[in-house]
mmCIF file of C-alpha atoms in Angstrom:
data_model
loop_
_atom_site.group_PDB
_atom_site.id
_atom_site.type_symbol
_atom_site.label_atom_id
_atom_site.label_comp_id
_atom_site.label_asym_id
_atom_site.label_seq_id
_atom_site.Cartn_x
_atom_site.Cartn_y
_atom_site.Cartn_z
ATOM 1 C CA UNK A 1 51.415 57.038 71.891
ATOM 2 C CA UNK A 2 50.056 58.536 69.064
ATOM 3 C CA UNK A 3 51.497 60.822 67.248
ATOM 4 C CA UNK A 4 50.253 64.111 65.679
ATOM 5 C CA UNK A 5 50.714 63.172 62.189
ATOM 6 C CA UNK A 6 49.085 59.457 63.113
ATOM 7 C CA UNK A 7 45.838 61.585 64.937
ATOM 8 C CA UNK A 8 45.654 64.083 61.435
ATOM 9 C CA UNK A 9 45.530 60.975 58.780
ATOM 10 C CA UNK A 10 43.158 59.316 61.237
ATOM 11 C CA UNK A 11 40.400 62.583 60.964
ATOM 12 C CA UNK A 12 41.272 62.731 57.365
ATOM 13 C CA UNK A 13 40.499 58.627 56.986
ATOM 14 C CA UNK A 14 36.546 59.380 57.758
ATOM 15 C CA UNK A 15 35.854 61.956 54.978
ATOM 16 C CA UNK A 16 37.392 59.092 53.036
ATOM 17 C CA UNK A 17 35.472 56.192 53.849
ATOM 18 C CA UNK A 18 32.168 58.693 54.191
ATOM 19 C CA UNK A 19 32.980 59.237 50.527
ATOM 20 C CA UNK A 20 33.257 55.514 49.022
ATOM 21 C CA UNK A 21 30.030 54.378 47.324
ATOM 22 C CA UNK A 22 27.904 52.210 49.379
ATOM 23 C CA UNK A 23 29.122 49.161 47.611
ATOM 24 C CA UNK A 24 32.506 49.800 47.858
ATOM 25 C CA UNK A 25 31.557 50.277 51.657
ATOM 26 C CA UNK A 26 30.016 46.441 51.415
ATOM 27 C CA UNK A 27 33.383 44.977 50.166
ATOM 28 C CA UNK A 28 35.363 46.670 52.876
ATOM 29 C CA UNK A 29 32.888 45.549 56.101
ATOM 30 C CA UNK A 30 32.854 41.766 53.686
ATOM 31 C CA UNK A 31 36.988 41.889 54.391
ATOM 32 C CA UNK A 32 36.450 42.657 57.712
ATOM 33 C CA UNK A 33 33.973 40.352 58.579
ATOM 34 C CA UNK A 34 35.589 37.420 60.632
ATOM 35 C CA UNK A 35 34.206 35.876 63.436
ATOM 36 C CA UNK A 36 36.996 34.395 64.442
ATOM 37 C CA UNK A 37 38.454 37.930 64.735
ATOM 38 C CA UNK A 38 35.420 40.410 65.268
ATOM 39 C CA UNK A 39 37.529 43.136 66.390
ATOM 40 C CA UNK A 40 38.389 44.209 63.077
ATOM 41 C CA UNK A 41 34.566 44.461 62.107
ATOM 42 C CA UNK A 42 34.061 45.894 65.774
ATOM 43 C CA UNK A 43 37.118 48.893 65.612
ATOM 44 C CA UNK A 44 35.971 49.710 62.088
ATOM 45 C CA UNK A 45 32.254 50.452 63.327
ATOM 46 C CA UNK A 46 33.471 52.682 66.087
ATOM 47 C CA UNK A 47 35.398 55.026 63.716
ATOM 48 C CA UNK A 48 31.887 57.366 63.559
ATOM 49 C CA UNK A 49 28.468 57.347 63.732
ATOM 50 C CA UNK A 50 27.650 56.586 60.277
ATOM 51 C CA UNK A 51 29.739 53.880 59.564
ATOM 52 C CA UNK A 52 28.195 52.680 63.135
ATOM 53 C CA UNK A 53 24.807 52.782 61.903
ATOM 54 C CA UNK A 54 25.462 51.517 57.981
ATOM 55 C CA UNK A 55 27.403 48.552 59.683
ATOM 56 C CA UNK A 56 24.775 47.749 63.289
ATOM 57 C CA UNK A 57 22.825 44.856 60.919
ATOM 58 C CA UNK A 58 26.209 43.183 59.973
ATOM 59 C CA UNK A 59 27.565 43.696 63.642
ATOM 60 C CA UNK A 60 24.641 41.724 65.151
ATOM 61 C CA UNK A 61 25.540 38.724 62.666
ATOM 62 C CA UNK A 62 29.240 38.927 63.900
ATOM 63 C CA UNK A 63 27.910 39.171 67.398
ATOM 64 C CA UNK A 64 25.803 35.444 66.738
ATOM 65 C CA UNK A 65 28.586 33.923 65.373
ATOM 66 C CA UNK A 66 31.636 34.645 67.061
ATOM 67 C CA UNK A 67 29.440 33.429 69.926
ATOM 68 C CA UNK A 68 28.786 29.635 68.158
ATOM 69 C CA UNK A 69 32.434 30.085 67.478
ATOM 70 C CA UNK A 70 32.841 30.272 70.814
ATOM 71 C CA UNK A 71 31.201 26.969 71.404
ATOM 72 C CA UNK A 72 32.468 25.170 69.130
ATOM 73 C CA UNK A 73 36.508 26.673 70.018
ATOM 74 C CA UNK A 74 35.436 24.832 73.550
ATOM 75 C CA UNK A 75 34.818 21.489 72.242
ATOM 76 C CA UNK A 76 37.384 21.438 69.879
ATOM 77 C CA UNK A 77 39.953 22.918 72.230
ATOM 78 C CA UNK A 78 41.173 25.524 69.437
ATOM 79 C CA UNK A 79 40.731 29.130 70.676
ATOM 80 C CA UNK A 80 39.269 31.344 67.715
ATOM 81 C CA UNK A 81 42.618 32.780 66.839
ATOM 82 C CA UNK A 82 44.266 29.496 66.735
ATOM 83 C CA UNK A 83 41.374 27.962 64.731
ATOM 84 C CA UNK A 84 41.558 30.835 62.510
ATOM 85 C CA UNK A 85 45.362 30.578 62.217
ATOM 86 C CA UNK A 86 45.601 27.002 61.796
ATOM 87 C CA UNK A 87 46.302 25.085 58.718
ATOM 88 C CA UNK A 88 45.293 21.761 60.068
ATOM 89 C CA UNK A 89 42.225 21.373 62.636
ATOM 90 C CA UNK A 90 41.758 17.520 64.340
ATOM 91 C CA UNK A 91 38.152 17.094 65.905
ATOM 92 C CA UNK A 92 39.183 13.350 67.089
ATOM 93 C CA UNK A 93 36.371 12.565 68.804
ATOM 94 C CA UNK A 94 35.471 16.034 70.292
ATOM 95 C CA UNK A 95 31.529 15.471 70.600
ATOM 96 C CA UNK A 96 31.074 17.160 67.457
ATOM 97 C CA UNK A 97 27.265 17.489 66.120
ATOM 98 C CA UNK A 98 25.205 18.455 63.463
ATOM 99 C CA UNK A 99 25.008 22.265 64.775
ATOM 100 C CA UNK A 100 28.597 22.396 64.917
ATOM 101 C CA UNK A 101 28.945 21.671 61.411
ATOM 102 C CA UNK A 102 27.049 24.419 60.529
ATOM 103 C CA UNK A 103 28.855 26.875 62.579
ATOM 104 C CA UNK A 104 32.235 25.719 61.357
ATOM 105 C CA UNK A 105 29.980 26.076 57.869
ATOM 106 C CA UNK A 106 29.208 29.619 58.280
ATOM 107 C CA UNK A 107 32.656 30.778 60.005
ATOM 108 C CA UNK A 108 34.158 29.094 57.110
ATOM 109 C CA UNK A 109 31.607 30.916 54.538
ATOM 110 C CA UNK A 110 33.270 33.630 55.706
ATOM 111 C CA UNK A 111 36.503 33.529 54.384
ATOM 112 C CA UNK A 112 37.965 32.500 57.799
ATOM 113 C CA UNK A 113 39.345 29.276 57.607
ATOM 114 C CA UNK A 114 40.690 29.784 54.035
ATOM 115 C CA UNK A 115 44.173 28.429 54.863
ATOM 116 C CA UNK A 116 43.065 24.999 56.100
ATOM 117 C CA UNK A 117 44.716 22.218 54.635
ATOM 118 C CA UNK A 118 43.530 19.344 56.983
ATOM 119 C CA UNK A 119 40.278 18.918 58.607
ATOM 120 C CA UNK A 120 39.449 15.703 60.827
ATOM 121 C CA UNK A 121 36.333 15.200 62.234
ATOM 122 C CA UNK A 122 37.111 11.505 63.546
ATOM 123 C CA UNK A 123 34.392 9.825 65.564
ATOM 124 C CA UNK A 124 31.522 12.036 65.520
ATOM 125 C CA UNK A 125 27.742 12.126 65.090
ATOM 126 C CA UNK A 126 27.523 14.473 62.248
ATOM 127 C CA UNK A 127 25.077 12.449 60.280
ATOM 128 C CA UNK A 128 24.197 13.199 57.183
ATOM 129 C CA UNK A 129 22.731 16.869 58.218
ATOM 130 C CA UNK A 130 26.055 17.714 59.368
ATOM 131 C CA UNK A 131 28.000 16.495 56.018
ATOM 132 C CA UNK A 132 25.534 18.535 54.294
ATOM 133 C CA UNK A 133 26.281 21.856 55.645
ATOM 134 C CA UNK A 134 29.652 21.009 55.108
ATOM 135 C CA UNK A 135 28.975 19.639 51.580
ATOM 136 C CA UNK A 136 27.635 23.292 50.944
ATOM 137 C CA UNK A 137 30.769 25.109 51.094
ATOM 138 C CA UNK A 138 33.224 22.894 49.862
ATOM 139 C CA UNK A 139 31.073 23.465 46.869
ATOM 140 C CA UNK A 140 31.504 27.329 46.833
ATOM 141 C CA UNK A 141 35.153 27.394 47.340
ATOM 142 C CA UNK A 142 35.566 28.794 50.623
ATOM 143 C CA UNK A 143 38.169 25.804 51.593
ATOM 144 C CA UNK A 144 39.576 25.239 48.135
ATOM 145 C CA UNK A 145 43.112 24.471 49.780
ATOM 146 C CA UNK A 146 41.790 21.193 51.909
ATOM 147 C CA UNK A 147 44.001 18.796 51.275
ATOM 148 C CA UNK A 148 42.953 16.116 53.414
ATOM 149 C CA UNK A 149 39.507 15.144 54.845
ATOM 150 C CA UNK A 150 38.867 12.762 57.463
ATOM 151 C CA UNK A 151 35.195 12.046 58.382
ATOM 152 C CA UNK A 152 35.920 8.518 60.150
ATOM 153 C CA UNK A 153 33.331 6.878 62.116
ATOM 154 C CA UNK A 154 30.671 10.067 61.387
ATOM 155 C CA UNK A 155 27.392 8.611 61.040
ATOM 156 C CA UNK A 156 27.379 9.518 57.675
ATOM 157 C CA UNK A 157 25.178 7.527 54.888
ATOM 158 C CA UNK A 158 24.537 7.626 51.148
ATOM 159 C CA UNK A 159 22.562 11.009 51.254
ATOM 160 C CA UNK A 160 25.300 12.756 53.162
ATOM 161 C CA UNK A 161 27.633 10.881 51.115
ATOM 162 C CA UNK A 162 25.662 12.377 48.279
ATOM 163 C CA UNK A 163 25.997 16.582 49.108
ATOM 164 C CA UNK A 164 29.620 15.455 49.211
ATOM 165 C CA UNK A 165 29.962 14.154 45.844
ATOM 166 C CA UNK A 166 28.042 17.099 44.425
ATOM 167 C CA UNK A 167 30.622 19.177 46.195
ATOM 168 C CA UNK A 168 33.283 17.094 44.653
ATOM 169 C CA UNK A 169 31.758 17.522 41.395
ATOM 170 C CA UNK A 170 31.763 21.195 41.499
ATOM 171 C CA UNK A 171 35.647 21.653 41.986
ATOM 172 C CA UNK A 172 35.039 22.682 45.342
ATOM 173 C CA UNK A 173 37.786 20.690 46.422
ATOM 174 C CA UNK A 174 40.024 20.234 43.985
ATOM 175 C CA UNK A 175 43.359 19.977 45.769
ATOM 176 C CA UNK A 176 41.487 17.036 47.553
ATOM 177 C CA UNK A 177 44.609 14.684 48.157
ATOM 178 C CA UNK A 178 43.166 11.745 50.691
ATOM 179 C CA UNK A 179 39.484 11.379 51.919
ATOM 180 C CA UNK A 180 38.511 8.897 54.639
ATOM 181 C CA UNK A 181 34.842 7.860 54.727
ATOM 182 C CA UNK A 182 35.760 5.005 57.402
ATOM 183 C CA UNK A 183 33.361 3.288 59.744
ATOM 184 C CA UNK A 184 30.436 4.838 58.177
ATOM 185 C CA UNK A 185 27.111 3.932 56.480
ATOM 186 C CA UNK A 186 27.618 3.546 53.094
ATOM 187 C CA UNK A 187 26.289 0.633 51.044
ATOM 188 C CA UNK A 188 26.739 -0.406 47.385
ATOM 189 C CA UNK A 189 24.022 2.347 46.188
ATOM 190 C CA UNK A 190 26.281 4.988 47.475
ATOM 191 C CA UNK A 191 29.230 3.534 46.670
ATOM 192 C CA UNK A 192 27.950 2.926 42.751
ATOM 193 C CA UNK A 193 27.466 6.622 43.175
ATOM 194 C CA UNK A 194 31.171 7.584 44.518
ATOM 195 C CA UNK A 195 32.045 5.378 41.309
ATOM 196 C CA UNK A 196 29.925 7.500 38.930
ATOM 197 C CA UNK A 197 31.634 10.896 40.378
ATOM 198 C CA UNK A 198 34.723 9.109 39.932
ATOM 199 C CA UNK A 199 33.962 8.538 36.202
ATOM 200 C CA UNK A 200 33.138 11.895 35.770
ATOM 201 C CA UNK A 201 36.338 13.275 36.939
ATOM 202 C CA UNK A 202 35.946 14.281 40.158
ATOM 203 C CA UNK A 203 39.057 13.833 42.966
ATOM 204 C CA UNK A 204 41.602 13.203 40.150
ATOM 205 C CA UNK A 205 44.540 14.476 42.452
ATOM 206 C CA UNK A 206 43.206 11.493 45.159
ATOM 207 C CA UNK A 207 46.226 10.002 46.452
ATOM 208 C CA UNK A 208 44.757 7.891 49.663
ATOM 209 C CA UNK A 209 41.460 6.890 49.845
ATOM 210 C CA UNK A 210 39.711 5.268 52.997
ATOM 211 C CA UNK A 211 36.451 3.079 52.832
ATOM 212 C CA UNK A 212 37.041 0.887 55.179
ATOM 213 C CA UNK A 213 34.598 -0.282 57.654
ATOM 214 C CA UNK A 214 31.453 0.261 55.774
ATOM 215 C CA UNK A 215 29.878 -3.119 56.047
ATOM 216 C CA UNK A 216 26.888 -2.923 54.021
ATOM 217 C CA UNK A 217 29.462 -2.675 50.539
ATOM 218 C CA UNK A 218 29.736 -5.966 48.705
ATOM 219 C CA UNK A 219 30.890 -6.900 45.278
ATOM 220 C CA UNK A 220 27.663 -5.742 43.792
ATOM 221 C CA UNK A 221 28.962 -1.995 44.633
ATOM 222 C CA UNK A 222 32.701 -2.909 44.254
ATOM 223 C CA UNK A 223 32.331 -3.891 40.651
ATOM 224 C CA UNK A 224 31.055 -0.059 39.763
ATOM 225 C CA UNK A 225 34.149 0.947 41.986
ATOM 226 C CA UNK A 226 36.758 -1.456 39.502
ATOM 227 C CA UNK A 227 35.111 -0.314 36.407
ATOM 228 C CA UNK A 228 36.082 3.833 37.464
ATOM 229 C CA UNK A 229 39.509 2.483 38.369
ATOM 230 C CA UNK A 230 39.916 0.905 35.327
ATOM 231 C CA UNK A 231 38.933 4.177 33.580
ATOM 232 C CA UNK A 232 41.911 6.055 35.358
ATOM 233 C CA UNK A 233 39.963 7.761 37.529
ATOM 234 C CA UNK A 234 42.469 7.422 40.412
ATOM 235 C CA UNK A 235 45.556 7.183 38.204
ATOM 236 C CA UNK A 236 47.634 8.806 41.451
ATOM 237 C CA UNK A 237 46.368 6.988 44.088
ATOM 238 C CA UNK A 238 48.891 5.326 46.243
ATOM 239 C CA UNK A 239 46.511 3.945 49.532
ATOM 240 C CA UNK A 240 43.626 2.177 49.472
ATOM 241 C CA UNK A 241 41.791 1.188 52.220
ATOM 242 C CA UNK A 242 39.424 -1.520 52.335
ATOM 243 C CA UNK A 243 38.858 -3.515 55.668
ATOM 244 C CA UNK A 244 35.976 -5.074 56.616
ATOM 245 C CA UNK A 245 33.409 -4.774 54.417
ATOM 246 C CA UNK A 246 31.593 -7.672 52.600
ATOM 247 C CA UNK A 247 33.964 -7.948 49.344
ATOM 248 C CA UNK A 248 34.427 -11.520 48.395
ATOM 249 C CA UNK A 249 35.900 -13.420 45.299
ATOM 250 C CA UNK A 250 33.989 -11.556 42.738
ATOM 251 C CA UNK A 251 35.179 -8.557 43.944
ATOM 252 C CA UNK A 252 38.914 -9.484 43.806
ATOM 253 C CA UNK A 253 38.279 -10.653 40.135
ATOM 254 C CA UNK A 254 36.814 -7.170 39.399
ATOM 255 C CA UNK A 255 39.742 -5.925 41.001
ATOM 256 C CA UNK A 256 42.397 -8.358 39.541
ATOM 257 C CA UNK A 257 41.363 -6.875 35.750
ATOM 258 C CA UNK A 258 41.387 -3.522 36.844
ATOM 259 C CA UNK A 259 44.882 -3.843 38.234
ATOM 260 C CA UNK A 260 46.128 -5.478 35.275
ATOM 261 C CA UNK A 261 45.220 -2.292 33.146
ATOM 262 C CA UNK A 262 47.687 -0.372 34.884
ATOM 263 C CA UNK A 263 44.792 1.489 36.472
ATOM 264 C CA UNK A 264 46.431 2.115 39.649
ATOM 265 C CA UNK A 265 50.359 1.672 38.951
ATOM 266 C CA UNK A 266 51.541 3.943 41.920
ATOM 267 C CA UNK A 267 49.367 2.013 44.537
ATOM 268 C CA UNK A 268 52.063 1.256 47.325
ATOM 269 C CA UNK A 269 49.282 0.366 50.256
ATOM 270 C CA UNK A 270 46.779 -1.779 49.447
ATOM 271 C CA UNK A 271 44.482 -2.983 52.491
ATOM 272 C CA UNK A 272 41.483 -5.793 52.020
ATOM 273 C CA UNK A 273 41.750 -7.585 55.661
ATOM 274 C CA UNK A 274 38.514 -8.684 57.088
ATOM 275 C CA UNK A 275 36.780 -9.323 54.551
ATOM 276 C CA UNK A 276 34.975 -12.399 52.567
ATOM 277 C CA UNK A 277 37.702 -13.764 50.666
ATOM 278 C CA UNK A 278 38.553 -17.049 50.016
ATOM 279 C CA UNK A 279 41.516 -19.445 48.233
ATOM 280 C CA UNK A 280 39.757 -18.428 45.049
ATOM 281 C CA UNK A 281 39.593 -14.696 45.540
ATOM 282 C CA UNK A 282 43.248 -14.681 46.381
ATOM 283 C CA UNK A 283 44.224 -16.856 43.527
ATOM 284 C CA UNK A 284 42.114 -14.171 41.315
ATOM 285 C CA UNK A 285 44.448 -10.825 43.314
ATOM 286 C CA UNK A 286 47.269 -12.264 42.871
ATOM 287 C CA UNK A 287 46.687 -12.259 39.160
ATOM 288 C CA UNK A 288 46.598 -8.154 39.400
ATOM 289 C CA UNK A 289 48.981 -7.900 41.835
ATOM 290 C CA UNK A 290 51.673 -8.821 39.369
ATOM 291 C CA UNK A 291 51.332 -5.657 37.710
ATOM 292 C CA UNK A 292 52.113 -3.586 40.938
ATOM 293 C CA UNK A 293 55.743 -2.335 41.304
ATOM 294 C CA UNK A 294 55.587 0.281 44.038
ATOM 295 C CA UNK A 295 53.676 -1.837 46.291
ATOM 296 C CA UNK A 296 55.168 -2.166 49.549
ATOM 297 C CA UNK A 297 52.179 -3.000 51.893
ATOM 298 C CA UNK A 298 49.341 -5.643 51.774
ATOM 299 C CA UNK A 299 46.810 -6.405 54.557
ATOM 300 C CA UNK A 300 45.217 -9.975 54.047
ATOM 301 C CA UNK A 301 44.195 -10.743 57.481
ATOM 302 C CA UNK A 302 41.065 -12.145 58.647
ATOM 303 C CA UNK A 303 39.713 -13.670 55.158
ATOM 304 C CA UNK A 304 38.815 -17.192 54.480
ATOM 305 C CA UNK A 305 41.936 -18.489 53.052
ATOM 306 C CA UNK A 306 43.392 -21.467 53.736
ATOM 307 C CA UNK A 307 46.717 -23.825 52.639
ATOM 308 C CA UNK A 308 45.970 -22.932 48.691
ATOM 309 C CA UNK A 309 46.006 -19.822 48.790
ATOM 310 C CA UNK A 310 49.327 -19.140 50.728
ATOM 311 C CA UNK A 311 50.762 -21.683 48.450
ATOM 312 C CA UNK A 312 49.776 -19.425 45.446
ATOM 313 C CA UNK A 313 51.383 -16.383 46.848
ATOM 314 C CA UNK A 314 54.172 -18.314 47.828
ATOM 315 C CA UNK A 315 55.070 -19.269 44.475
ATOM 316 C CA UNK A 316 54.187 -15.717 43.301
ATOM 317 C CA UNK A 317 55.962 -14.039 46.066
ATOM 318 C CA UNK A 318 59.147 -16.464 45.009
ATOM 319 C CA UNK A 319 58.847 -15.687 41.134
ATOM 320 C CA UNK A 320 59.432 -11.788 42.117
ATOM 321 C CA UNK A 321 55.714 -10.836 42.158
ATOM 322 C CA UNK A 322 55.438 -7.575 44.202
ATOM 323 C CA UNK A 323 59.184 -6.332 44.010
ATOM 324 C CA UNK A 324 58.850 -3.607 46.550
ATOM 325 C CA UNK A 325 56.943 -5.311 49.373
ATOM 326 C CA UNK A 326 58.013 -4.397 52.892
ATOM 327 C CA UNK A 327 55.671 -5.571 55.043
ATOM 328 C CA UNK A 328 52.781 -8.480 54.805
ATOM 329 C CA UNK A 329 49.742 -9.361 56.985
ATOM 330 C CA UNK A 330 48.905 -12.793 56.149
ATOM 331 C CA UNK A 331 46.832 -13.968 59.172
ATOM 332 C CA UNK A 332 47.964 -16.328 61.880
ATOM 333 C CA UNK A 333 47.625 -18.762 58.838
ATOM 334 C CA UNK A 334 50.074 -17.411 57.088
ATOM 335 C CA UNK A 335 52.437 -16.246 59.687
ATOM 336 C CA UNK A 336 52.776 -20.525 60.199
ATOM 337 C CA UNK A 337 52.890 -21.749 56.992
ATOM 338 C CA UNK A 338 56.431 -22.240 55.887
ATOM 339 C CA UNK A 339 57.139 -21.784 52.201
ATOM 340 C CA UNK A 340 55.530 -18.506 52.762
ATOM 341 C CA UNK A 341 57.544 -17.639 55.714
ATOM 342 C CA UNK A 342 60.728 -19.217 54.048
ATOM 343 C CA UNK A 343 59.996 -16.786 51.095
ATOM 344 C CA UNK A 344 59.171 -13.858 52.959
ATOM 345 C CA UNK A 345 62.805 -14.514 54.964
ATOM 346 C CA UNK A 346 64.528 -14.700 51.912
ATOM 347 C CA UNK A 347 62.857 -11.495 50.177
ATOM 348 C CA UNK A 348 63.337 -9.388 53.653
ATOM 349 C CA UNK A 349 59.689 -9.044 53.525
ATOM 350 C CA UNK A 350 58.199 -8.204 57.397
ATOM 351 C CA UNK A 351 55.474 -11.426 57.580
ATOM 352 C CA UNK A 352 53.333 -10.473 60.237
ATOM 353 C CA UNK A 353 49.688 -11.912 61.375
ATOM 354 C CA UNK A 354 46.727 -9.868 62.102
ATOM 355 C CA UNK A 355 46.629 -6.174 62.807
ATOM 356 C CA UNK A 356 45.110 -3.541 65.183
ATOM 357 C CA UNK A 357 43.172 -0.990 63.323
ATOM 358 C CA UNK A 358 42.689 0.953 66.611
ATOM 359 C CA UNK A 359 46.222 2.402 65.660
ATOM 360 C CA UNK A 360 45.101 4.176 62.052
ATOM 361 C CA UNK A 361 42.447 6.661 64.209
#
């Protein structure tokens, strides 16, 4: 119940607000605009007529999208408080479009979703379009805390790859810590591009980086790629992913240099299964791999090596190459040959074959 001093500062609190220029008036109904939460907008109009009518044209906008909020809280299986509570929000394949990008673009435009940390749209058709909306307020702030951003499997090309970059150029999203572009369609024009971005500074804090699974890249793209990493552009990242995609033994030579400039010292995951690589490529990653002391993962799976090349990183392996590995996927190849299983024994380093990838989505 009310009180009587509670119902006299509530009379008094219209004079007040009747009073406040009409821009202050704009940043107060701004604040209170949240379609996640329109009853704040919605009490705030009924305290009198005039605010009624000075707010009605921002009402009907709260009205539109709290109702696409709506939608989109069903196939995503947040409510809007939760979504606008949460600090992580998982799409994994949730039938999320190109509309629902823009919705989540406009609630988040808003101010609403200003504590997320994590967003995962994971198996999606978002398409280009979608990334674009997207792309458009990363670049305006409006989820400068994202930390993590997973857009696996998204139908996404080099144009939508392209409003991305632009966002990460703008410093959008600069507490960007791991992005995963798996499964999509990039190709080495759009990776050449994610290079350039790189040179220019953008995603410095990148700690685990994803770009798996895009199987039009090839070396031609992958030595742009080497030549940012060499620059230091991702002097703190410690996981990269690179799984079937067309990288071959001039690619591992790129890579090989880069690595030996110290380019990536903290890398403790490094992934390059399925992929075109041959005795010759190895030979040439080994080379770099020397100068890696906090690895403690490799994925070689599913490459074209054969005897020579498990005899090369057997003997590296033996001289103390790789100090920190835990865990090696050599292919069934290498999981049978036995001075690399006799090494891996004596190093207590897990040898295993090939590897599900079903388990990383």
């Amino acid at each position: 119940m009310r009180t009587r001093y509670q119902d006299k500062r509530a009379r008094g609190a219209i004079p007040s607000l009747l009073a406040l220029p009409e821009d202050a008036l704009s940043v107060v109904v701004r604040g209170l605009f949240n379609p996640l939460r329109p009853c704040q907008l919605v009490t705030f109009a009924c305290s009198c007529c005039v605010v009624h009518a000075y707010v009605q044209g921002e009402l009907c906008k709260l009205r539109e999208l709290h109702a696409a909020a709506r939608m989109l809280s069903l196939k995503s299986g947040y409510s809007c408080r939760d979504m606008g509570e949460a600090s992580v929000i998982s799409c994994i394949n949730k039938g999320i479009e190109p509309c629902d990008c823009s919705t989540l673009a406009r609630i988040s435009a808003s101010g609403a979703l200003s504590q997320l940390r994590d967003l995962d749209l994971t198996i999606t058709q978002i398409g280009d379009s979608g990334l674009k909306s997207l792309a458009g307020v990363f670049s305006m702030g409006f989820l400068a805390q994202l930390r993590t951003l997973s857009l696996v499997a998204g139908n996404i090309g080099n144009s939508g790859l392209s409003s991305l970059l632009k966002a990460l150029a703008s410093g959008g999203l600069a507490k960007l810590e791991a992005l995963n572009l798996a499964g999509n369609r990039i190709d080495d024009a759009g990776l050449s591009s994610f290079a350039e971005s790189l040179s220019q500074g953008a995603m410095k804090l990148l700690e685990d980086l994803n770009l798996a699974d895009n199987k039009m890249i090839s070396d031609k793209g992958f030595q742009t790629f080497t030549k940012a990493l060499s620059m230091g552009a991702l002097a703190l990242l410690e996981q990269l992913w690179l799984h079937g995609t067309q990288i071959g033994d001039p690619g591992m030579l790129f890579l090989s240099k880069a690595l030996g400039k110290g380019a990536i010292a903290y890398l403790n995951i490094l992934d390059l299964c399925n992929n075109q690589i041959s005795d010759t490529g190895l030979k040439s990653l080994i080379d770099g791999l020397l100068t890696l002391p906090h690895l403690e993962n490799v994925y070689l799976s599913g490459n074209q090596f054969g005897d020579p090349g498990m005899t090369a990183l057997s003997h590296a392996l033996g001289n103390g190459a790789m100090p920190s590995l835990q865990l090696l996927f050599a292919g069934t190849l290498g999981m049978k040959h036995p001075l690399l299983q006799s090494v891996c024994e004596s190093r207590g380093i897990n040898l295993k074959g090939n590897i599900n990838y079903y388990s990383f989505i």
